[in-house]
C-alpha atoms as an extended CHARMM CRD file, in Angstrom:
* protein
*
       187  EXT
         1         1  MET       CA            -30.7270000000       27.9540000000       13.0100000000  PROA      1               0.0000000000
         2         2  PRO       CA            -28.0510000000       27.3020000000       10.3280000000  PROA      2               0.0000000000
         3         3  PRO       CA            -28.0990000000       23.9150000000        8.5730000000  PROA      3               0.0000000000
         4         4  LYS       CA            -25.7290000000       21.2570000000        9.8470000000  PROA      4               0.0000000000
         5         5  GLN       CA            -22.5020000000       20.9670000000        7.8970000000  PROA      5               0.0000000000
         6         6  VAL       CA            -22.2910000000       17.6060000000        6.1430000000  PROA      6               0.0000000000
         7         7  LYS       CA            -19.0910000000       15.7250000000        6.8490000000  PROA      7               0.0000000000
         8         8  GLY       CA            -17.2110000000       14.6830000000        3.7480000000  PROA      8               0.0000000000
         9         9  GLU       CA            -16.2070000000       11.1620000000        2.9020000000  PROA      9               0.0000000000
        10        10  TYR       CA            -12.5120000000       11.8890000000        3.4860000000  PROA      10              0.0000000000
        11        11  ILE       CA            -10.5680000000       12.9800000000        6.5320000000  PROA      11              0.0000000000
        12        12  GLU       CA             -7.4360000000       14.9980000000        5.7890000000  PROA      12              0.0000000000
        13        13  THR       CA             -4.4490000000       14.6670000000        8.1230000000  PROA      13              0.0000000000
        14        14  ASP       CA             -1.8340000000       17.3110000000        8.9160000000  PROA      14              0.0000000000
        15        15  THR       CA              0.5550000000       15.7750000000        6.3650000000  PROA      15              0.0000000000
        16        16  GLY       CA             -2.0460000000       15.8960000000        3.5600000000  PROA      16              0.0000000000
        17        17  ASN       CA             -3.1850000000       12.2740000000        3.6760000000  PROA      17              0.0000000000
        18        18  LYS       CA             -6.8080000000       11.7250000000        2.6490000000  PROA      18              0.0000000000
        19        19  VAL       CA             -8.4210000000        8.7690000000        4.4030000000  PROA      19              0.0000000000
        20        20  SER       CA            -11.9510000000        7.6350000000        3.5800000000  PROA      20              0.0000000000
        21        21  ARG       CA            -14.2910000000        7.4370000000        6.5410000000  PROA      21              0.0000000000
        22        22  LYS       CA            -15.4480000000        4.1300000000        5.0250000000  PROA      22              0.0000000000
        23        23  SER       CA            -11.9810000000        2.5370000000        5.1550000000  PROA      23              0.0000000000
        24        24  VAL       CA            -11.0560000000        0.0240000000        7.8590000000  PROA      24              0.0000000000
        25        25  ILE       CA             -7.7940000000        0.8290000000        9.6190000000  PROA      25              0.0000000000
        26        26  LEU       CA             -6.9320000000       -1.4790000000       12.4830000000  PROA      26              0.0000000000
        27        27  GLY       CA             -4.0250000000       -0.7420000000       14.8270000000  PROA      27              0.0000000000
        28        28  SER       CA             -3.5500000000        2.8130000000       13.5530000000  PROA      28              0.0000000000
        29        29  GLN       CA             -0.8310000000        3.4190000000       16.1560000000  PROA      29              0.0000000000
        30        30  ASN       CA              1.2980000000        0.8590000000       14.2560000000  PROA      30              0.0000000000
        31        31  ILE       CA              0.8510000000        2.4710000000       10.8130000000  PROA      31              0.0000000000
        32        32  ILE       CA              2.9380000000        5.3280000000        9.4180000000  PROA      32              0.0000000000
        33        33  LEU       CA              1.6370000000        7.3590000000        6.4680000000  PROA      33              0.0000000000
        34        34  GLY       CA              4.3390000000        9.4330000000        4.7690000000  PROA      34              0.0000000000
        35        35  GLY       CA              2.0610000000       12.1630000000        3.4230000000  PROA      35              0.0000000000
        36        36  LYS       CA             -0.1750000000       12.9600000000        0.4480000000  PROA      36              0.0000000000
        37        37  THR       CA             -1.5120000000        9.3790000000        0.5070000000  PROA      37              0.0000000000
        38        38  ILE       CA             -5.0930000000        8.6130000000       -0.5230000000  PROA      38              0.0000000000
        39        39  ILE       CA             -6.9180000000        5.6970000000        1.1000000000  PROA      39              0.0000000000
        40        40  GLN       CA            -10.2400000000        4.9660000000       -0.5930000000  PROA      40              0.0000000000
        41        41  ALA       CA            -13.4490000000        3.4470000000        0.7930000000  PROA      41              0.0000000000
        42        42  ASP       CA            -13.5100000000       -0.1660000000        1.9660000000  PROA      42              0.0000000000
        43        43  CYS       CA             -9.6990000000       -0.3200000000        1.9770000000  PROA      43              0.0000000000
        44        44  THR       CA             -8.4410000000       -2.4450000000        4.8950000000  PROA      44              0.0000000000
        45        45  ILE       CA             -5.0720000000       -1.8150000000        6.5470000000  PROA      45              0.0000000000
        46        46  ARG       CA             -4.1290000000       -4.3230000000        9.2430000000  PROA      46              0.0000000000
        47        47  GLY       CA             -1.7630000000       -2.4520000000       11.5560000000  PROA      47              0.0000000000
        48        48  ASP       CA             -2.9560000000       -4.6390000000       14.4190000000  PROA      48              0.0000000000
        49        49  LEU       CA             -1.0090000000       -7.5660000000       12.9400000000  PROA      49              0.0000000000
        50        50  ARG       CA              2.4350000000       -6.7950000000       14.2790000000  PROA      50              0.0000000000
        51        51  ARG       CA              5.2450000000       -8.4390000000       16.1260000000  PROA      51              0.0000000000
        52        52  THR       CA              4.6520000000       -8.7170000000       19.8100000000  PROA      52              0.0000000000
        53        53  ALA       CA              6.9990000000       -6.3390000000       21.5580000000  PROA      53              0.0000000000
        54        54  ALA       CA              9.5280000000       -7.5440000000       24.0730000000  PROA      54              0.0000000000
        55        55  PRO       CA              8.9290000000       -6.2840000000       27.6300000000  PROA      55              0.0000000000
        56        56  GLY       CA              9.8960000000       -2.6210000000       27.8760000000  PROA      56              0.0000000000
        57        57  GLN       CA              9.9300000000       -2.1890000000       24.0820000000  PROA      57              0.0000000000
        58        58  HSD       CA              7.4450000000        0.1710000000       22.4050000000  PROA      58              0.0000000000
        59        59  GLY       CA              6.5300000000        1.4200000000       18.9620000000  PROA      59              0.0000000000
        60        60  ASN       CA              6.5560000000       -1.5830000000       16.6460000000  PROA      60              0.0000000000
        61        61  VAL       CA              5.6110000000       -0.3510000000       13.1740000000  PROA      61              0.0000000000
        62        62  ALA       CA              3.5380000000       -2.8970000000       11.2610000000  PROA      62              0.0000000000
        63        63  ILE       CA              3.0530000000       -0.9360000000        8.0180000000  PROA      63              0.0000000000
        64        64  ALA       CA              4.9920000000        2.0770000000        6.7170000000  PROA      64              0.0000000000
        65        65  VAL       CA              3.5140000000        3.8360000000        3.6740000000  PROA      65              0.0000000000
        66        66  GLY       CA              5.5780000000        6.3570000000        1.6850000000  PROA      66              0.0000000000
        67        67  ARG       CA              4.5300000000        9.6610000000        0.1090000000  PROA      67              0.0000000000
        68        68  TYR       CA              2.0650000000       10.0560000000       -2.7770000000  PROA      68              0.0000000000
        69        69  CYS       CA              0.5990000000        6.5570000000       -2.4570000000  PROA      69              0.0000000000
        70        70  PHE       CA             -2.8820000000        5.5410000000       -3.5770000000  PROA      70              0.0000000000
        71        71  LEU       CA             -4.7480000000        2.6210000000       -2.0190000000  PROA      71              0.0000000000
        72        72  GLY       CA             -7.7690000000        1.7140000000       -4.1590000000  PROA      72              0.0000000000
        73        73  ARG       CA            -11.2430000000        0.6410000000       -3.1050000000  PROA      73              0.0000000000
        74        74  SER       CA            -11.5130000000       -2.7190000000       -1.3280000000  PROA      74              0.0000000000
        75        75  SER       CA             -7.7390000000       -3.2530000000       -1.3200000000  PROA      75              0.0000000000
        76        76  VAL       CA             -6.0970000000       -4.9840000000        1.6470000000  PROA      76              0.0000000000
        77        77  LEU       CA             -2.6620000000       -4.3330000000        3.1810000000  PROA      77              0.0000000000
        78        78  ARG       CA             -1.6760000000       -7.0680000000        5.5970000000  PROA      78              0.0000000000
        79        79  PRO       CA              1.8400000000       -7.5870000000        7.0130000000  PROA      79              0.0000000000
        80        80  PRO       CA              3.3860000000      -10.9780000000        6.1850000000  PROA      80              0.0000000000
        81        81  GLY       CA              3.6570000000      -13.5800000000        8.9290000000  PROA      81              0.0000000000
        82        82  LYS       CA              5.3680000000      -16.9280000000        9.4740000000  PROA      82              0.0000000000
        83        83  ILE       CA              6.4240000000      -19.3990000000       12.1370000000  PROA      83              0.0000000000
        84        84  HSD       CA              9.9350000000      -18.6670000000       13.3850000000  PROA      84              0.0000000000
        85        85  ARG       CA             11.5420000000      -20.7800000000       16.1060000000  PROA      85              0.0000000000
        86        86  GLY       CA              8.2330000000      -22.4240000000       16.8680000000  PROA      86              0.0000000000
        87        87  GLN       CA              6.3530000000      -19.1510000000       17.3130000000  PROA      87              0.0000000000
        88        88  PHE       CA              4.1440000000      -17.3600000000       14.7930000000  PROA      88              0.0000000000
        89        89  SER       CA              5.1410000000      -13.7580000000       14.2150000000  PROA      89              0.0000000000
        90        90  TYR       CA              4.2640000000      -10.9140000000       11.8560000000  PROA      90              0.0000000000
        91        91  TYR       CA              6.9530000000       -8.8800000000       10.0870000000  PROA      91              0.0000000000
        92        92  PRO       CA              6.8250000000       -5.2250000000        9.0210000000  PROA      92              0.0000000000
        93        93  MET       CA              5.6360000000       -4.1400000000        5.5740000000  PROA      93              0.0000000000
        94        94  LYS       CA              7.2030000000       -1.1320000000        3.8390000000  PROA      94              0.0000000000
        95        95  LEU       CA              5.7200000000        0.7090000000        0.8670000000  PROA      95              0.0000000000
        96        96  GLY       CA              7.9150000000        3.2230000000       -0.9620000000  PROA      96              0.0000000000
        97        97  ASP       CA              6.8530000000        6.5230000000       -2.5070000000  PROA      97              0.0000000000
        98        98  HSD       CA              4.4330000000        6.7660000000       -5.4730000000  PROA      98              0.0000000000
        99        99  VAL       CA              2.8850000000        3.3110000000       -4.9480000000  PROA      99              0.0000000000
       100       100  PHE       CA             -0.5000000000        2.5920000000       -6.5360000000  PROA      100             0.0000000000
       101       101  VAL       CA             -2.5400000000       -0.3520000000       -5.2130000000  PROA      101             0.0000000000
       102       102  GLY       CA             -5.5140000000       -1.0970000000       -7.4520000000  PROA      102             0.0000000000
       103       103  GLU       CA             -9.0750000000       -1.9080000000       -6.5230000000  PROA      103             0.0000000000
       104       104  GLY       CA             -9.5170000000       -5.2580000000       -4.7850000000  PROA      104             0.0000000000
       105       105  ALA       CA             -5.7780000000       -6.0160000000       -4.5670000000  PROA      105             0.0000000000
       106       106  VAL       CA             -4.4450000000       -7.9990000000       -1.5940000000  PROA      106             0.0000000000
       107       107  VAL       CA             -0.8630000000       -7.1810000000       -0.5790000000  PROA      107             0.0000000000
       108       108  GLU       CA              1.2030000000       -9.1690000000        1.9530000000  PROA      108             0.0000000000
       109       109  ALA       CA              4.6180000000       -8.1420000000        0.6350000000  PROA      109             0.0000000000
       110       110  ALA       CA              7.6280000000       -7.3460000000        2.7850000000  PROA      110             0.0000000000
       111       111  ILE       CA              8.8050000000       -4.4330000000        0.6170000000  PROA      111             0.0000000000
       112       112  LEU       CA              7.2850000000       -2.4640000000       -2.2400000000  PROA      112             0.0000000000
       113       113  GLY       CA              9.8270000000       -0.0950000000       -3.7900000000  PROA      113             0.0000000000
       114       114  ASN       CA              9.2200000000        3.3810000000       -5.1920000000  PROA      114             0.0000000000
       115       115  TYR       CA              7.0710000000        3.8800000000       -8.3160000000  PROA      115             0.0000000000
       116       116  VAL       CA              5.2220000000        0.5600000000       -8.1120000000  PROA      116             0.0000000000
       117       117  HSD       CA              1.8380000000        0.1010000000       -9.8030000000  PROA      117             0.0000000000
       118       118  ILE       CA             -0.2730000000       -2.8620000000       -8.6880000000  PROA      118             0.0000000000
       119       119  GLY       CA             -3.3230000000       -3.4310000000      -10.8890000000  PROA      119             0.0000000000
       120       120  LYS       CA             -6.8890000000       -4.3010000000      -10.0060000000  PROA      120             0.0000000000
       121       121  ASP       CA             -7.5520000000       -7.6600000000       -8.2690000000  PROA      121             0.0000000000
       122       122  CYS       CA             -3.8760000000       -8.6120000000       -7.8690000000  PROA      122             0.0000000000
       123       123  VAL       CA             -2.6220000000      -10.8500000000       -5.0690000000  PROA      123             0.0000000000
       124       124  ILE       CA              0.8970000000      -10.1780000000       -3.8100000000  PROA      124             0.0000000000
       125       125  GLY       CA              2.1370000000      -13.1420000000       -1.7430000000  PROA      125             0.0000000000
       126       126  LYS       CA              3.8020000000      -13.1190000000        1.6590000000  PROA      126             0.0000000000
       127       127  PHE       CA              7.3600000000      -11.7570000000        1.9070000000  PROA      127             0.0000000000
       128       128  THR       CA              7.4430000000      -10.6700000000       -1.7380000000  PROA      128             0.0000000000
       129       129  ILE       CA              9.9940000000       -7.9760000000       -2.5150000000  PROA      129             0.0000000000
       130       130  ILE       CA              9.1170000000       -5.6730000000       -5.3950000000  PROA      130             0.0000000000
       131       131  LYS       CA             11.9330000000       -3.3360000000       -6.4540000000  PROA      131             0.0000000000
       132       132  ASP       CA             11.5490000000        0.2070000000       -7.8620000000  PROA      132             0.0000000000
       133       133  CYS       CA              9.6650000000        1.0460000000      -11.0750000000  PROA      133             0.0000000000
       134       134  VAL       CA              7.5520000000       -2.0920000000      -11.4670000000  PROA      134             0.0000000000
       135       135  ARG       CA              4.1300000000       -2.4130000000      -13.0670000000  PROA      135             0.0000000000
       136       136  ILE       CA              1.9450000000       -5.4000000000      -12.1600000000  PROA      136             0.0000000000
       137       137  GLU       CA             -0.9470000000       -6.0390000000      -14.5560000000  PROA      137             0.0000000000
       138       138  GLU       CA             -4.5770000000       -6.6050000000      -13.4610000000  PROA      138             0.0000000000
       139       139  GLY       CA             -5.3860000000      -10.0080000000      -11.9720000000  PROA      139             0.0000000000
       140       140  THR       CA             -1.7550000000      -11.0400000000      -11.4690000000  PROA      140             0.0000000000
       141       141  VAL       CA             -0.9660000000      -13.4350000000       -8.6270000000  PROA      141             0.0000000000
       142       142  ILE       CA              2.6110000000      -13.2570000000       -7.3250000000  PROA      142             0.0000000000
       143       143  ALA       CA              3.8140000000      -16.2690000000       -5.3480000000  PROA      143             0.0000000000
       144       144  PRO       CA              5.1120000000      -15.8220000000       -1.7730000000  PROA      144             0.0000000000
       145       145  GLY       CA              8.7970000000      -14.9880000000       -1.4430000000  PROA      145             0.0000000000
       146       146  THR       CA              9.1790000000      -13.7420000000       -5.0280000000  PROA      146             0.0000000000
       147       147  VAL       CA             11.6810000000      -10.9710000000       -5.7840000000  PROA      147             0.0000000000
       148       148  ILE       CA             10.6820000000       -8.7560000000       -8.7210000000  PROA      148             0.0000000000
       149       149  PRO       CA             13.6250000000       -6.8680000000      -10.2980000000  PROA      149             0.0000000000
       150       150  PRO       CA             13.4190000000       -3.1250000000      -11.0500000000  PROA      150             0.0000000000
       151       151  PHE       CA             11.9060000000       -1.8480000000      -14.3250000000  PROA      151             0.0000000000
       152       152  SER       CA              9.7390000000       -4.9560000000      -14.8240000000  PROA      152             0.0000000000
       153       153  LEU       CA              6.2820000000       -5.5450000000      -16.2400000000  PROA      153             0.0000000000
       154       154  VAL       CA              4.7030000000       -8.5220000000      -14.4490000000  PROA      154             0.0000000000
       155       155  SER       CA              1.6270000000      -10.4820000000      -15.4920000000  PROA      155             0.0000000000
       156       156  GLY       CA             -0.0110000000      -13.9010000000      -15.1500000000  PROA      156             0.0000000000
       157       157  ARG       CA             -0.9380000000      -16.5470000000      -12.6060000000  PROA      157             0.0000000000
       158       158  PRO       CA              1.6930000000      -17.0890000000      -11.2660000000  PROA      158             0.0000000000
       159       159  GLY       CA              3.1350000000      -13.6630000000      -11.9870000000  PROA      159             0.0000000000
       160       160  VAL       CA              6.2390000000      -13.6280000000      -14.1670000000  PROA      160             0.0000000000
       161       161  VAL       CA              8.2610000000      -10.8120000000      -15.7000000000  PROA      161             0.0000000000
       162       162  ILE       CA              7.0130000000      -10.5010000000      -19.2820000000  PROA      162             0.0000000000
       163       163  GLU       CA              8.8420000000       -7.3490000000      -20.2910000000  PROA      163             0.0000000000
       164       164  GLU       CA             11.4740000000       -4.8830000000      -19.1550000000  PROA      164             0.0000000000
       165       165  LEU       CA             10.2500000000       -1.3010000000      -18.7390000000  PROA      165             0.0000000000
       166       166  PRO       CA             12.2520000000        1.6190000000      -20.1550000000  PROA      166             0.0000000000
       167       167  GLU       CA             14.1500000000        3.8500000000      -17.7370000000  PROA      167             0.0000000000
       168       168  THR       CA             11.6120000000        6.6040000000      -18.4070000000  PROA      168             0.0000000000
       169       169  ALA       CA              8.9010000000        4.4480000000      -16.7770000000  PROA      169             0.0000000000
       170       170  GLN       CA              9.3870000000        6.2680000000      -13.4840000000  PROA      170             0.0000000000
       171       171  GLU       CA              7.6900000000        9.3630000000      -14.9030000000  PROA      171             0.0000000000
       172       172  GLY       CA              4.6050000000        7.3450000000      -15.8870000000  PROA      172             0.0000000000
       173       173  LEU       CA              4.4220000000        5.7100000000      -12.4680000000  PROA      173             0.0000000000
       174       174  GLU       CA              4.7180000000        8.9480000000      -10.4960000000  PROA      174             0.0000000000
       175       175  ARG       CA              1.7310000000        9.4970000000       -8.2220000000  PROA      175             0.0000000000
       176       176  ARG       CA              2.1900000000       13.2020000000       -7.5240000000  PROA      176             0.0000000000
       177       177  SER       CA              0.2330000000       13.9950000000      -10.6780000000  PROA      177             0.0000000000
       178       178  ILE       CA             -2.6270000000       11.6390000000       -9.7680000000  PROA      178             0.0000000000
       179       179  PHE       CA             -2.7840000000       13.2210000000       -6.3100000000  PROA      179             0.0000000000
       180       180  GLY       CA             -3.2850000000       16.6310000000       -7.9320000000  PROA      180             0.0000000000
       181       181  ILE       CA             -6.1500000000       15.2500000000      -10.0140000000  PROA      181             0.0000000000
       182       182  LEU       CA             -7.7800000000       13.4940000000       -7.0670000000  PROA      182             0.0000000000
       183       183  VAL       CA             -7.6000000000       16.4200000000       -4.6960000000  PROA      183             0.0000000000
       184       184  GLY       CA            -11.0740000000       16.9100000000       -6.0880000000  PROA      184             0.0000000000
       185       185  VAL       CA            -11.8630000000       14.1830000000       -3.5300000000  PROA      185             0.0000000000
       186       186  GLN       CA            -13.0740000000       16.8940000000       -1.1810000000  PROA      186             0.0000000000
       187       187  ASN       CA            -13.8070000000       16.7280000000        2.5180000000  PROA      187             0.0000000000
């Protein structure tokens, strides 16, 4: 009798996403992965936290993740929520392409643009909008409702823009190259 084939740590989807079997994905029907995204172990994605649909309405997307994104170990993606007209409601979260979320980061932003790098142990507050080509240093805490302009380097507690990035920063923040390296993360 042939030996049993050992299942790998990662599941690969039709669009090339690699999702760790040890990640926690709640409400997967409300999450869209654009393709070539890597979700590491112990990463939590809360797709179950979504707006309640009106009667007869279907398909509320809680979290939309772009292409070539990387969600590090123990990171958390949670849609932002607030009380509106006396009722608590969650709002959708959108991540652009080539977004890197570091180990242990907690993200409750409304929008993360393209080419965004979030360092290890960062906290991104509710309804934060981060524009394209932004690098957030390790341990940064960004207050709720903050808007980070494009080509910014952000650091501190609370997070403030400490430097403007050059226009060539997009090349350094591109995740396609890191995906090629990490394809060694075999099934």
